[in-house]
C-alpha cells in the first residue's frame, strides 16, 4: 500500500463494507464477495484514498469530504474531520486476509472494526471486540462495480519517504 491508493474497508467474513458517515460512525453497506478475491460494490460504499499520515509510518483515509478519525476515548466513534491529525493517523497491518487499522491517538477506542450486533450494522472504532475487517485495494474501475483485491503487501516507510 502507498499514498494515492484507493481502498475499501470491508468486514472479514461478512458481506458488508464501510459506507456513509452517520455522525458518530459509518454505515455498513451490503457488498458481494467474489470467489476470485474481488468484491462488487455499489455507489453507497465509501472508497477511501490513502494519504501520508501525520505520524511516522501511518496513513490517513481521505473520504472526499475529509479524513476518518477515532473521535473519542469514552465512546466508540469513527467520525470525519477536514484536517489530518494524530486521531486520523492509522497504522495498517495485514495478516492472512485480516487487517488491523489502528489510530495512533491517545484514545483507547482507536481500532476500526465492524459491529454485526448493532442495529443497523456499523463500522466504528473500538478498544477490543467486534468483528475483524479486511482491506480491498482498487485494481481497476468499471462502474458501477469496482474491482478490488484483498491481498496486498504493506510497505510503510518513515513519514515523508513514500
GROMACS .gro file of C-alpha atoms in nm:
model
  162
    1UNK     CA    1   0.000   0.000   0.000
    2UNK     CA    2   0.111   0.354  -0.068
    3UNK     CA    3  -0.021   0.708  -0.065
    4UNK     CA    4  -0.261   0.755  -0.356
    5UNK     CA    5  -0.402   0.401  -0.342
    6UNK     CA    6  -0.781   0.376  -0.329
    7UNK     CA    7  -0.920   0.121  -0.082
    8UNK     CA    8  -1.242  -0.015   0.065
    9UNK     CA    9  -1.274  -0.130   0.427
   10UNK     CA   10  -1.490  -0.443   0.449
   11UNK     CA   11  -1.600  -0.682   0.723
   12UNK     CA   12  -1.394  -1.000   0.733
   13UNK     CA   13  -1.636  -1.292   0.699
   14UNK     CA   14  -1.941  -1.073   0.631
   15UNK     CA   15  -2.074  -0.915   0.312
   16UNK     CA   16  -2.053  -0.553   0.427
   17UNK     CA   17  -1.825  -0.259   0.355
   18UNK     CA   18  -1.782   0.082   0.512
   19UNK     CA   19  -2.035   0.333   0.384
   20UNK     CA   20  -2.164   0.682   0.450
   21UNK     CA   21  -2.095   0.898   0.753
   22UNK     CA   22  -2.373   0.854   1.010
   23UNK     CA   23  -2.248   1.120   1.252
   24UNK     CA   24  -2.072   0.905   1.513
   25UNK     CA   25  -1.994   0.601   1.297
   26UNK     CA   26  -2.013   0.467   0.942
   27UNK     CA   27  -2.293   0.271   0.779
   28UNK     CA   28  -2.240  -0.093   0.678
   29UNK     CA   29  -2.332  -0.138   0.311
   30UNK     CA   30  -2.405  -0.474   0.151
   31UNK     CA   31  -2.145  -0.599  -0.099
   32UNK     CA   32  -2.076  -0.920  -0.291
   33UNK     CA   33  -1.752  -1.102  -0.221
   34UNK     CA   34  -1.647  -1.295  -0.529
   35UNK     CA   35  -1.451  -1.621  -0.542
   36UNK     CA   36  -1.155  -1.452  -0.712
   37UNK     CA   37  -1.085  -1.230  -0.407
   38UNK     CA   38  -1.262  -0.929  -0.556
   39UNK     CA   39  -1.573  -0.754  -0.436
   40UNK     CA   40  -1.864  -0.599  -0.619
   41UNK     CA   41  -1.986  -0.275  -0.466
   42UNK     CA   42  -2.244  -0.006  -0.532
   43UNK     CA   43  -2.224   0.372  -0.502
   44UNK     CA   44  -2.309   0.363  -0.129
   45UNK     CA   45  -1.971   0.209  -0.043
   46UNK     CA   46  -1.708   0.464   0.064
   47UNK     CA   47  -1.394   0.445  -0.149
   48UNK     CA   48  -1.107   0.592   0.052
   49UNK     CA   49  -0.783   0.740  -0.078
   50UNK     CA   50  -0.472   0.671   0.128
   51UNK     CA   51  -0.255   0.970   0.215
   52UNK     CA   52   0.058   1.002   0.427
   53UNK     CA   53  -0.049   1.027   0.793
   54UNK     CA   54   0.068   1.289   1.041
   55UNK     CA   55   0.266   1.033   1.244
   56UNK     CA   56   0.559   0.814   1.142
   57UNK     CA   57   0.459   0.505   0.941
   58UNK     CA   58   0.088   0.593   0.926
   59UNK     CA   59  -0.178   0.656   0.665
   60UNK     CA   60  -0.474   0.893   0.659
   61UNK     CA   61  -0.802   0.786   0.495
   62UNK     CA   62  -0.936   1.065   0.270
   63UNK     CA   63  -1.312   1.036   0.217
   64UNK     CA   64  -1.351   1.318  -0.034
   65UNK     CA   65  -1.508   1.536   0.237
   66UNK     CA   66  -1.234   1.493   0.498
   67UNK     CA   67  -1.046   1.226   0.692
   68UNK     CA   68  -1.160   0.934   0.906
   69UNK     CA   69  -1.057   0.962   1.271
   70UNK     CA   70  -1.100   0.786   1.608
   71UNK     CA   71  -1.305   1.054   1.779
   72UNK     CA   72  -1.333   0.975   2.149
   73UNK     CA   73  -1.183   0.791   2.444
   74UNK     CA   74  -1.516   0.718   2.612
   75UNK     CA   75  -1.722   0.639   2.303
   76UNK     CA   76  -1.696   0.410   2.001
   77UNK     CA   77  -1.684   0.688   1.743
   78UNK     CA   78  -1.547   0.689   1.389
   79UNK     CA   79  -1.603   1.037   1.250
   80UNK     CA   80  -1.481   1.258   0.967
   81UNK     CA   81  -1.295   1.588   1.000
   82UNK     CA   82  -1.150   1.829   0.745
   83UNK     CA   83  -0.786   1.828   0.865
   84UNK     CA   84  -0.542   1.542   0.928
   85UNK     CA   85  -0.414   1.490   1.283
   86UNK     CA   86  -0.297   1.212   1.520
   87UNK     CA   87  -0.656   1.085   1.566
   88UNK     CA   88  -0.669   1.005   1.195
   89UNK     CA   89  -0.312   0.872   1.164
   90UNK     CA   90  -0.366   0.496   1.122
   91UNK     CA   91  -0.124   0.206   1.114
   92UNK     CA   92  -0.228  -0.074   0.878
   93UNK     CA   93  -0.124  -0.434   0.938
   94UNK     CA   94  -0.243  -0.714   0.710
   95UNK     CA   95  -0.210  -1.076   0.819
   96UNK     CA   96  -0.377  -1.368   0.634
   97UNK     CA   97  -0.654  -1.152   0.490
   98UNK     CA   98  -0.740  -0.980   0.819
   99UNK     CA   99  -0.649  -0.616   0.856
  100UNK     CA  100  -0.578  -0.421   1.173
  101UNK     CA  101  -0.627  -0.046   1.131
  102UNK     CA  102  -0.543   0.145   1.448
  103UNK     CA  103  -0.513   0.519   1.510
  104UNK     CA  104  -0.201   0.647   1.686
  105UNK     CA  105  -0.418   0.876   1.905
  106UNK     CA  106  -0.433   0.851   2.282
  107UNK     CA  107  -0.794   0.733   2.255
  108UNK     CA  108  -0.843   0.382   2.388
  109UNK     CA  109  -1.113   0.328   2.124
  110UNK     CA  110  -0.895   0.357   1.818
  111UNK     CA  111  -0.928   0.029   1.621
  112UNK     CA  112  -1.161   0.027   1.320
  113UNK     CA  113  -1.393  -0.274   1.343
  114UNK     CA  114  -1.725  -0.399   1.209
  115UNK     CA  115  -2.017  -0.424   1.454
  116UNK     CA  116  -2.252  -0.700   1.336
  117UNK     CA  117  -2.457  -0.688   1.659
  118UNK     CA  118  -2.562  -0.325   1.622
  119UNK     CA  119  -2.894  -0.249   1.454
  120UNK     CA  120  -2.827  -0.112   1.199
  121UNK     CA  121  -2.486  -0.273   1.140
  122UNK     CA  122  -2.197  -0.022   1.152
  123UNK     CA  123  -1.823   0.036   1.129
  124UNK     CA  124  -1.670   0.228   1.417
  125UNK     CA  125  -1.367   0.247   1.650
  126UNK     CA  126  -1.332   0.013   1.946
  127UNK     CA  127  -1.071  -0.082   2.205
  128UNK     CA  128  -1.137  -0.455   2.153
  129UNK     CA  129  -1.406  -0.696   2.043
  130UNK     CA  130  -1.640  -0.671   1.746
  131UNK     CA  131  -1.559  -0.828   1.410
  132UNK     CA  132  -1.235  -0.809   1.216
  133UNK     CA  133  -1.205  -0.614   0.894
  134UNK     CA  134  -1.016  -0.655   0.570
  135UNK     CA  135  -0.888  -0.404   0.320
  136UNK     CA  136  -0.951  -0.422  -0.054
  137UNK     CA  137  -0.722  -0.222  -0.283
  138UNK     CA  138  -0.859  -0.087  -0.608
  139UNK     CA  139  -0.709  -0.256  -0.913
  140UNK     CA  140  -0.942  -0.132  -1.187
  141UNK     CA  141  -1.257   0.071  -1.222
  142UNK     CA  142  -1.561  -0.039  -1.413
  143UNK     CA  143  -1.868   0.149  -1.296
  144UNK     CA  144  -2.084   0.077  -1.110
  145UNK     CA  145  -1.863  -0.203  -0.976
  146UNK     CA  146  -1.506  -0.157  -0.860
  147UNK     CA  147  -1.265  -0.447  -0.892
  148UNK     CA  148  -1.061  -0.482  -0.576
  149UNK     CA  149  -0.830  -0.741  -0.425
  150UNK     CA  150  -0.780  -0.807  -0.051
  151UNK     CA  151  -0.428  -0.946  -0.069
  152UNK     CA  152  -0.162  -0.680  -0.083
  153UNK     CA  153   0.166  -0.620   0.090
  154UNK     CA  154   0.202  -0.317   0.314
  155UNK     CA  155   0.533  -0.141   0.285
  156UNK     CA  156   0.541   0.161   0.512
  157UNK     CA  157   0.850   0.379   0.517
  158UNK     CA  158   0.919   0.658   0.761
  159UNK     CA  159   0.688   0.958   0.712
  160UNK     CA  160   0.796   1.159   0.412
  161UNK     CA  161   0.981   0.869   0.248
  162UNK     CA  162   0.690   0.738   0.040
   0.00000   0.00000   0.00000
